[in-house]
Short mmCIF file of C-alpha atoms and ligand atoms in Angstrom, two decimals:
data_model
loop_
_atom_site.label_atom_id
_atom_site.label_comp_id
_atom_site.label_asym_id
_atom_site.label_seq_id
_atom_site.Cartn_x
_atom_site.Cartn_y
_atom_site.Cartn_z
CA MET A 1 41.15 -2.64 -25.80
CA PRO A 2 41.54 -3.35 -22.06
CA GLY A 3 41.95 -6.98 -21.02
CA GLU A 4 40.13 -8.99 -18.35
CA PHE A 5 42.17 -7.76 -15.38
CA GLU A 6 42.07 -4.18 -16.57
CA VAL A 7 38.26 -4.42 -16.82
CA ILE A 8 38.02 -5.83 -13.30
CA ARG A 9 40.32 -3.14 -11.94
CA ARG A 10 38.60 -0.27 -13.71
CA PHE A 11 34.96 -1.24 -13.40
CA PHE A 12 34.44 -3.77 -10.64
CA ASP A 13 37.15 -3.18 -8.05
CA ARG A 14 36.09 -0.16 -6.00
CA GLY A 15 38.98 -0.27 -3.55
CA PRO A 16 39.28 -1.86 -0.12
CA ALA A 17 36.18 -3.67 1.11
CA ARG A 18 33.92 -1.53 3.28
CA ASP A 19 31.70 -4.12 4.91
CA ALA A 20 33.27 -7.44 3.98
CA ARG A 21 36.55 -8.51 5.61
CA LEU A 22 38.01 -8.97 2.14
CA GLY A 23 36.53 -8.05 -1.23
CA VAL A 24 37.56 -8.11 -4.89
CA GLY A 25 41.12 -9.23 -5.68
CA ASP A 26 41.81 -12.43 -3.79
CA ASP A 27 40.80 -16.03 -4.43
CA CYS A 28 37.70 -15.60 -2.27
CA ALA A 29 35.92 -12.79 -0.50
CA LEU A 30 35.63 -13.04 3.29
CA LEU A 31 32.37 -12.11 4.92
CA ALA A 32 31.44 -12.37 8.60
CA PRO A 33 27.87 -12.27 9.89
CA LEU A 34 27.12 -9.04 11.77
CA ASP A 35 24.82 -10.85 14.13
CA PRO A 36 26.27 -14.13 15.46
CA HIS A 37 22.75 -15.59 15.65
CA ALA A 38 21.96 -14.78 12.04
CA VAL A 39 22.28 -17.06 9.05
CA PHE A 40 23.21 -16.06 5.52
CA ALA A 41 20.38 -15.86 3.01
CA ILE A 42 21.86 -16.61 -0.42
CA SER A 43 20.20 -16.28 -3.78
CA THR A 44 21.35 -16.29 -7.38
CA ASP A 45 19.80 -15.31 -10.71
CA LEU A 46 21.05 -15.87 -14.23
CA LEU A 47 20.14 -13.38 -16.95
CA LEU A 48 20.74 -14.25 -20.60
CA GLU A 49 20.58 -11.89 -23.54
CA GLY A 50 17.66 -12.80 -25.78
CA ARG A 51 15.99 -14.69 -22.97
CA HIS A 52 15.69 -12.29 -20.01
CA PHE A 53 16.68 -9.07 -21.74
CA PHE A 54 16.77 -8.10 -25.38
CA ALA A 55 19.95 -7.33 -27.31
CA GLY A 56 20.48 -3.59 -27.13
CA ALA A 57 18.81 -3.22 -23.73
CA ASP A 58 19.81 -0.05 -21.90
CA PRO A 59 22.92 -1.08 -19.92
CA ALA A 60 22.18 1.15 -16.90
CA SER A 61 18.72 -0.39 -16.53
CA LEU A 62 20.23 -3.82 -16.97
CA GLY A 63 22.75 -3.16 -14.20
CA HIS A 64 19.92 -2.03 -11.95
CA LYS A 65 17.59 -4.89 -12.75
CA SER A 66 20.22 -7.63 -12.48
CA LEU A 67 20.80 -6.71 -8.86
CA ALA A 68 17.20 -5.69 -8.14
CA VAL A 69 15.81 -9.17 -8.84
CA ASN A 70 18.33 -10.63 -6.40
CA LEU A 71 17.69 -8.01 -3.70
CA SER A 72 14.01 -8.78 -4.15
CA ASP A 73 14.70 -12.38 -3.15
CA LEU A 74 16.44 -11.15 0.00
CA ALA A 75 13.46 -8.89 0.71
CA ALA A 76 11.11 -11.84 0.37
CA MET A 77 13.17 -13.67 2.99
CA GLY A 78 13.29 -10.74 5.41
CA ALA A 79 17.07 -10.62 4.96
CA ARG A 80 19.35 -7.60 5.18
CA PRO A 81 21.57 -7.23 2.07
CA ARG A 82 25.30 -7.52 2.76
CA ALA A 83 27.25 -8.44 -0.36
CA PHE A 84 27.04 -9.81 -3.88
CA THR A 85 29.18 -11.41 -6.55
CA LEU A 86 28.92 -10.75 -10.28
CA ALA A 87 29.77 -13.30 -12.95
CA ILE A 88 29.56 -11.62 -16.32
CA GLY A 89 29.96 -12.78 -19.91
CA LEU A 90 30.71 -10.07 -22.46
CA PRO A 91 31.02 -10.44 -26.24
CA GLU A 92 33.50 -7.57 -26.33
CA ILE A 93 34.89 -4.86 -24.05
CA ASP A 94 32.65 -1.88 -24.68
CA GLU A 95 33.76 0.71 -22.14
CA ARG A 96 30.66 2.89 -22.52
CA TRP A 97 28.42 -0.11 -22.05
CA LEU A 98 30.39 -1.20 -18.96
CA ALA A 99 30.37 2.29 -17.44
CA ALA A 100 26.59 2.58 -17.83
CA PHE A 101 26.01 -0.96 -16.54
CA CYS A 102 28.10 -0.20 -13.45
CA GLU A 103 26.33 3.09 -12.88
CA GLY A 104 22.93 1.36 -12.69
CA LEU A 105 24.35 -1.54 -10.70
CA PHE A 106 26.25 0.43 -8.06
CA ALA A 107 23.58 3.10 -7.56
CA LEU A 108 21.19 0.38 -6.39
CA ALA A 109 23.90 -1.53 -4.51
CA ASP A 110 24.92 1.56 -2.56
CA ARG A 111 21.31 2.45 -1.77
CA HIS A 112 20.96 -0.90 -0.03
CA GLY A 113 24.44 -1.14 1.46
CA CYS A 114 25.20 -4.25 -0.60
CA GLU A 115 28.84 -4.52 -1.59
CA LEU A 116 30.36 -6.18 -4.68
CA VAL A 117 32.94 -8.59 -3.24
CA GLY A 118 33.95 -10.73 -6.20
CA GLY A 119 32.97 -12.37 -9.42
CA ASP A 120 34.19 -13.69 -12.71
CA THR A 121 34.67 -11.97 -16.06
CA THR A 122 34.80 -13.86 -19.31
CA ARG A 123 34.31 -13.39 -23.04
CA GLY A 124 31.12 -14.95 -24.40
CA PRO A 125 27.43 -14.31 -25.04
CA ARG A 126 26.19 -11.43 -22.89
CA THR A 127 25.27 -13.09 -19.58
CA ILE A 128 24.88 -11.73 -16.07
CA CYS A 129 24.83 -13.91 -12.99
CA ILE A 130 24.58 -12.21 -9.61
CA THR A 131 24.63 -13.98 -6.27
CA VAL A 132 23.52 -11.99 -3.23
CA PHE A 133 24.32 -12.62 0.40
CA GLY A 134 21.95 -11.30 3.02
CA GLU A 135 21.61 -11.85 6.73
CA VAL A 136 18.57 -12.83 8.79
CA PRO A 137 18.02 -14.36 12.23
CA GLU A 138 17.07 -17.93 11.36
CA SER A 139 13.78 -17.87 13.27
CA ALA A 140 12.72 -14.65 11.52
CA ALA A 141 13.30 -15.81 7.92
CA LEU A 142 10.14 -15.40 5.85
CA ARG A 143 9.95 -18.79 4.23
CA ARG A 144 7.43 -20.02 1.68
CA ASP A 145 6.30 -22.84 3.94
CA GLY A 146 5.03 -20.81 6.88
CA ALA A 147 1.48 -19.94 5.74
CA GLN A 148 -1.36 -21.19 7.95
CA PRO A 149 -5.12 -21.43 7.32
CA ASP A 150 -6.90 -18.19 8.29
CA ASP A 151 -3.80 -16.06 7.62
CA ASP A 152 -4.53 -12.91 5.67
CA LEU A 153 -2.84 -12.59 2.28
CA TRP A 154 -1.24 -9.22 1.59
CA VAL A 155 0.43 -7.67 -1.40
CA SER A 156 2.58 -4.53 -1.59
CA GLY A 157 2.34 -1.80 -4.23
CA VAL A 158 0.21 -2.10 -7.35
CA LEU A 159 0.29 -4.93 -9.86
CA GLY A 160 0.32 -5.15 -13.63
CA ALA A 161 2.36 -2.12 -14.77
CA ALA A 162 5.40 -4.16 -15.79
CA ALA A 163 3.24 -6.69 -17.62
CA PHE A 164 1.50 -3.79 -19.34
CA ALA A 165 4.88 -2.47 -20.54
CA VAL A 166 5.81 -5.92 -21.88
CA ARG A 167 2.46 -6.12 -23.67
CA GLU A 168 2.99 -2.72 -25.29
CA ARG A 169 6.55 -3.54 -26.36
CA ASN A 170 5.50 -6.88 -27.82
CA ALA A 171 2.78 -5.10 -29.79
CA GLY A 172 5.37 -2.69 -31.21
CA ARG A 173 4.03 0.25 -29.22
CA ALA A 174 7.24 1.37 -27.53
CA LEU A 175 6.66 3.35 -24.35
CA ALA A 176 8.92 6.27 -23.49
CA PRO A 177 11.82 5.18 -21.25
CA ASP A 178 10.54 7.48 -18.51
CA ASP A 179 6.99 6.19 -18.83
CA GLU A 180 6.01 4.87 -15.41
CA ALA A 181 5.21 1.39 -16.75
CA SER A 182 8.64 1.21 -18.42
CA VAL A 183 10.30 2.25 -15.18
CA ARG A 184 8.38 -0.45 -13.30
CA LEU A 185 9.60 -3.04 -15.80
CA ASP A 186 13.18 -1.85 -16.24
CA ARG A 187 13.98 -0.50 -12.77
CA PRO A 188 11.95 -2.43 -10.23
CA GLN A 189 12.45 -1.32 -6.62
CA PRO A 190 13.16 -4.31 -4.39
CA ARG A 191 11.03 -4.10 -1.22
CA VAL A 192 13.97 -4.62 1.13
CA GLU A 193 12.73 -2.33 3.93
CA LEU A 194 9.33 -4.00 3.82
CA GLY A 195 10.90 -7.45 4.13
CA LEU A 196 12.87 -6.32 7.18
CA ALA A 197 9.76 -4.78 8.78
CA LEU A 198 7.78 -7.99 8.23
CA ARG A 199 10.28 -10.23 10.03
CA HIS A 200 8.10 -10.70 13.07
CA LEU A 201 4.74 -9.92 11.47
CA ALA A 202 4.45 -12.20 8.44
CA ARG A 203 4.41 -15.98 8.50
CA SER A 204 5.37 -16.54 4.88
CA ALA A 205 6.45 -14.41 1.95
CA ILE A 206 7.52 -14.53 -1.69
CA ASP A 207 8.45 -11.86 -4.20
CA LEU A 208 6.29 -11.49 -7.28
CA SER A 209 8.47 -12.27 -10.28
CA ASP A 210 6.13 -14.59 -12.19
CA GLY A 211 2.72 -13.18 -11.36
CA LEU A 212 0.55 -13.24 -8.25
CA LEU A 213 -1.19 -16.55 -8.96
CA GLY A 214 1.96 -18.40 -9.98
CA ASP A 215 3.94 -17.17 -7.00
CA LEU A 216 1.04 -17.74 -4.60
CA GLY A 217 1.11 -21.28 -5.99
CA HIS A 218 4.59 -21.72 -4.51
CA ILE A 219 3.44 -20.63 -1.03
CA VAL A 220 0.36 -22.83 -1.25
CA GLU A 221 2.38 -25.83 -2.32
CA ARG A 222 5.15 -25.40 0.25
CA SER A 223 2.74 -24.62 3.09
CA ARG A 224 0.25 -27.35 2.09
CA VAL A 225 -2.69 -24.97 2.17
CA GLY A 226 -5.16 -23.38 -0.24
CA ALA A 227 -5.90 -19.71 -0.87
CA GLU A 228 -8.68 -17.36 -1.84
CA ILE A 229 -8.10 -14.06 -3.60
CA ASP A 230 -10.72 -11.30 -3.59
CA TRP A 231 -10.30 -9.84 -7.06
CA PRO A 232 -11.83 -6.41 -6.15
CA ALA A 233 -9.22 -6.05 -3.36
CA VAL A 234 -6.25 -6.57 -5.68
CA PRO A 235 -4.40 -3.27 -6.28
CA VAL A 236 -4.34 -2.95 -10.06
CA ASP A 237 -2.30 -0.33 -11.91
CA ALA A 238 -4.48 2.48 -13.26
CA ARG A 239 -3.46 1.98 -16.89
CA LEU A 240 -4.99 -1.49 -16.88
CA GLN A 241 -8.41 0.12 -16.46
CA SER A 242 -8.56 0.77 -20.21
CA LEU A 243 -8.27 -2.95 -20.96
CA GLY A 244 -11.03 -5.54 -21.18
CA ASP A 245 -11.91 -7.47 -18.01
CA GLU A 246 -10.16 -10.65 -19.08
CA GLU A 247 -6.95 -8.91 -20.14
CA ARG A 248 -6.88 -6.83 -16.96
CA LEU A 249 -7.30 -9.96 -14.83
CA ARG A 250 -4.57 -11.72 -16.79
CA LEU A 251 -2.01 -8.91 -16.54
CA ALA A 252 -2.70 -8.19 -12.86
CA LEU A 253 -2.79 -11.78 -11.63
CA SER A 254 -0.52 -13.64 -14.05
CA GLY A 255 1.74 -10.91 -15.42
CA GLY A 256 5.26 -11.01 -14.07
CA ASP A 257 8.06 -8.62 -13.17
CA ASP A 258 6.25 -6.63 -10.48
CA TYR A 259 8.79 -7.51 -7.76
CA GLU A 260 6.30 -6.64 -5.07
CA LEU A 261 5.99 -8.85 -1.98
CA LEU A 262 3.15 -11.28 -1.37
CA PHE A 263 2.94 -12.41 2.24
CA SER A 264 0.67 -14.11 4.73
CA ALA A 265 0.14 -12.97 8.29
CA ALA A 266 -2.13 -13.71 11.22
CA PRO A 267 -5.23 -11.45 11.35
CA GLU A 268 -4.13 -10.05 14.74
CA ASN A 269 -1.24 -8.32 12.94
CA ARG A 270 -3.48 -6.23 10.65
CA THR A 271 -2.99 -2.95 12.49
CA ALA A 272 0.75 -3.41 12.82
CA ILE A 273 1.09 -4.26 9.12
CA ALA A 274 -0.98 -1.23 8.10
CA ALA A 275 1.36 0.89 10.25
CA VAL A 276 4.39 -0.54 8.40
CA GLY A 277 2.83 0.44 5.08
CA ALA A 278 2.16 3.96 6.35
CA ARG A 279 5.70 4.30 7.70
CA LEU A 280 7.26 3.16 4.42
CA GLY A 281 4.83 5.10 2.25
CA LEU A 282 4.07 1.85 0.46
CA PRO A 283 0.47 0.70 -0.03
CA LEU A 284 -0.19 -2.72 1.48
CA ALA A 285 -3.44 -4.38 0.43
CA ARG A 286 -5.19 -7.32 2.06
CA VAL A 287 -6.13 -9.36 -1.00
CA GLY A 288 -7.41 -12.64 0.41
CA ARG A 289 -6.81 -15.41 2.88
CA VAL A 290 -5.17 -18.75 3.36
CA VAL A 291 -7.60 -21.66 3.60
CA CYS A 292 -7.44 -25.41 4.15
CA GLY A 293 -7.06 -27.61 1.09
CA SER A 294 -4.76 -27.04 -1.87
CA ALA A 295 -6.72 -24.95 -4.42
CA ILE A 296 -6.37 -21.29 -5.29
CA ARG A 297 -9.67 -19.53 -5.99
CA VAL A 298 -10.24 -16.00 -7.19
CA ARG A 299 -13.60 -14.47 -6.31
CA ASP A 300 -15.40 -11.47 -7.80
CA ALA A 301 -17.30 -8.81 -5.84
CA ARG A 302 -20.28 -11.15 -5.47
CA GLY A 303 -18.18 -14.06 -4.23
CA ARG A 304 -18.36 -16.04 -7.46
CA ALA A 305 -15.26 -17.99 -8.48
CA LEU A 306 -13.58 -16.52 -11.57
CA PRO A 307 -12.07 -18.84 -14.17
CA VAL A 308 -8.32 -18.26 -13.93
CA GLU A 309 -5.27 -20.33 -14.59
CA ALA A 310 -2.98 -20.30 -11.60
CA ARG A 311 0.23 -21.07 -13.42
CA GLY A 312 3.40 -19.04 -13.28
CA PHE A 313 6.14 -18.79 -15.86
CA ASP A 314 8.07 -21.97 -16.52
CA HIS A 315 11.10 -21.76 -18.80
CA PHE A 316 10.78 -25.40 -19.82
CA ALA A 317 7.01 -25.52 -20.24
P1 ADP B 401 40.24 -16.57 -10.04
O1 ADP B 401 41.31 -16.93 -11.01
O2 ADP B 401 40.57 -16.87 -8.61
O3 ADP B 401 38.89 -17.04 -10.49
P2 ADP B 401 39.88 -14.10 -11.34
O4 ADP B 401 41.14 -13.86 -12.04
O5 ADP B 401 38.73 -14.64 -12.10
O6 ADP B 401 40.19 -14.99 -10.07
O7 ADP B 401 39.43 -12.74 -10.64
C1 ADP B 401 40.34 -11.96 -9.93
C2 ADP B 401 39.62 -11.25 -8.83
O8 ADP B 401 38.68 -10.36 -9.40
C3 ADP B 401 38.85 -12.15 -7.90
O9 ADP B 401 38.91 -11.62 -6.58
C4 ADP B 401 37.43 -12.07 -8.42
O10 ADP B 401 36.48 -12.28 -7.39
C5 ADP B 401 37.40 -10.65 -8.94
N1 ADP B 401 36.46 -10.48 -10.07
C6 ADP B 401 36.54 -11.02 -11.31
N2 ADP B 401 35.51 -10.62 -12.06
C7 ADP B 401 34.75 -9.81 -11.29
C8 ADP B 401 33.54 -9.10 -11.49
N3 ADP B 401 32.86 -9.14 -12.65
N4 ADP B 401 33.06 -8.39 -10.46
C9 ADP B 401 33.70 -8.36 -9.28
N5 ADP B 401 34.83 -9.00 -9.03
C10 ADP B 401 35.37 -9.72 -10.02
MG1 MG B 402 37.82 -16.40 -12.32
#
């Protein structure tokens, strides 16, 4: 069985750094900003077996998703991916598992030009901790605290497919791995290009990991504003149409794992934002507006407030 250094050499060290000044193999990686006026956007996510993924999860999907959730945070900041580190806990050295994990991981990393520059490898419960480094001009960063009353609220893609897949799995109705809802859950596509295109168009942004209402709650709180969502304008995945009204509302607005972007922008940017969606081939829907106050309201087609709970996922709740 290969040891720690053999694992690093065989699976994680891909030769001399391409973008970083120094990559895997020294005490630290060295990374210089490409743009001297940019700042580094840094984000980290910890994934635990049994908590964030189930034992026996497909390793290639896990490799993809571990990085995807981090790239999604860069997207939500308008940052360009540069590099990442990987701290990994493994119960044993399973070469097939590692090869598949790396295949999923590096396919996504290479697609976004994000280079693995270091990490840590240790024996223990299966754990994956990735830290990403992106770059963004400081004044262009899409922070959560930039929303202003009268901004439009926009969302990318369609919502609810990943939550639908979770619902089916929990009910023991396993979907095929190539089922579109499974793919949305297991291999989310971080909206990196959208984040970059929104740099000078959006005033605030967040990625949807915990559900639209919960994540909107973070923008509302940080920006000290309220929000209204027009339920009929929310892009809901087609397979939710078979569900009852309440369940559809719950999965679309409070289901997690969509990894789409929610952002606010001044109404004068509507045409430019629509053009971005067309250029990227990604639907962008105007789902509501920022208002004064602190409440989030969801309205039906006739303008009546719907009873919804605007709470996202809280690990300690
Ligand atoms: P240190 O003793 O300085 O912590 P390690 O022996 O843990 O260094 O790691 C040796 C080198 O391999 C370092 O450059 C580290 O960044 C890199 N490395 C270790 N584990 C990983 C991993 N999972 N992915 C990428 N690089 C790794
Ligand atoms: Mg170490």
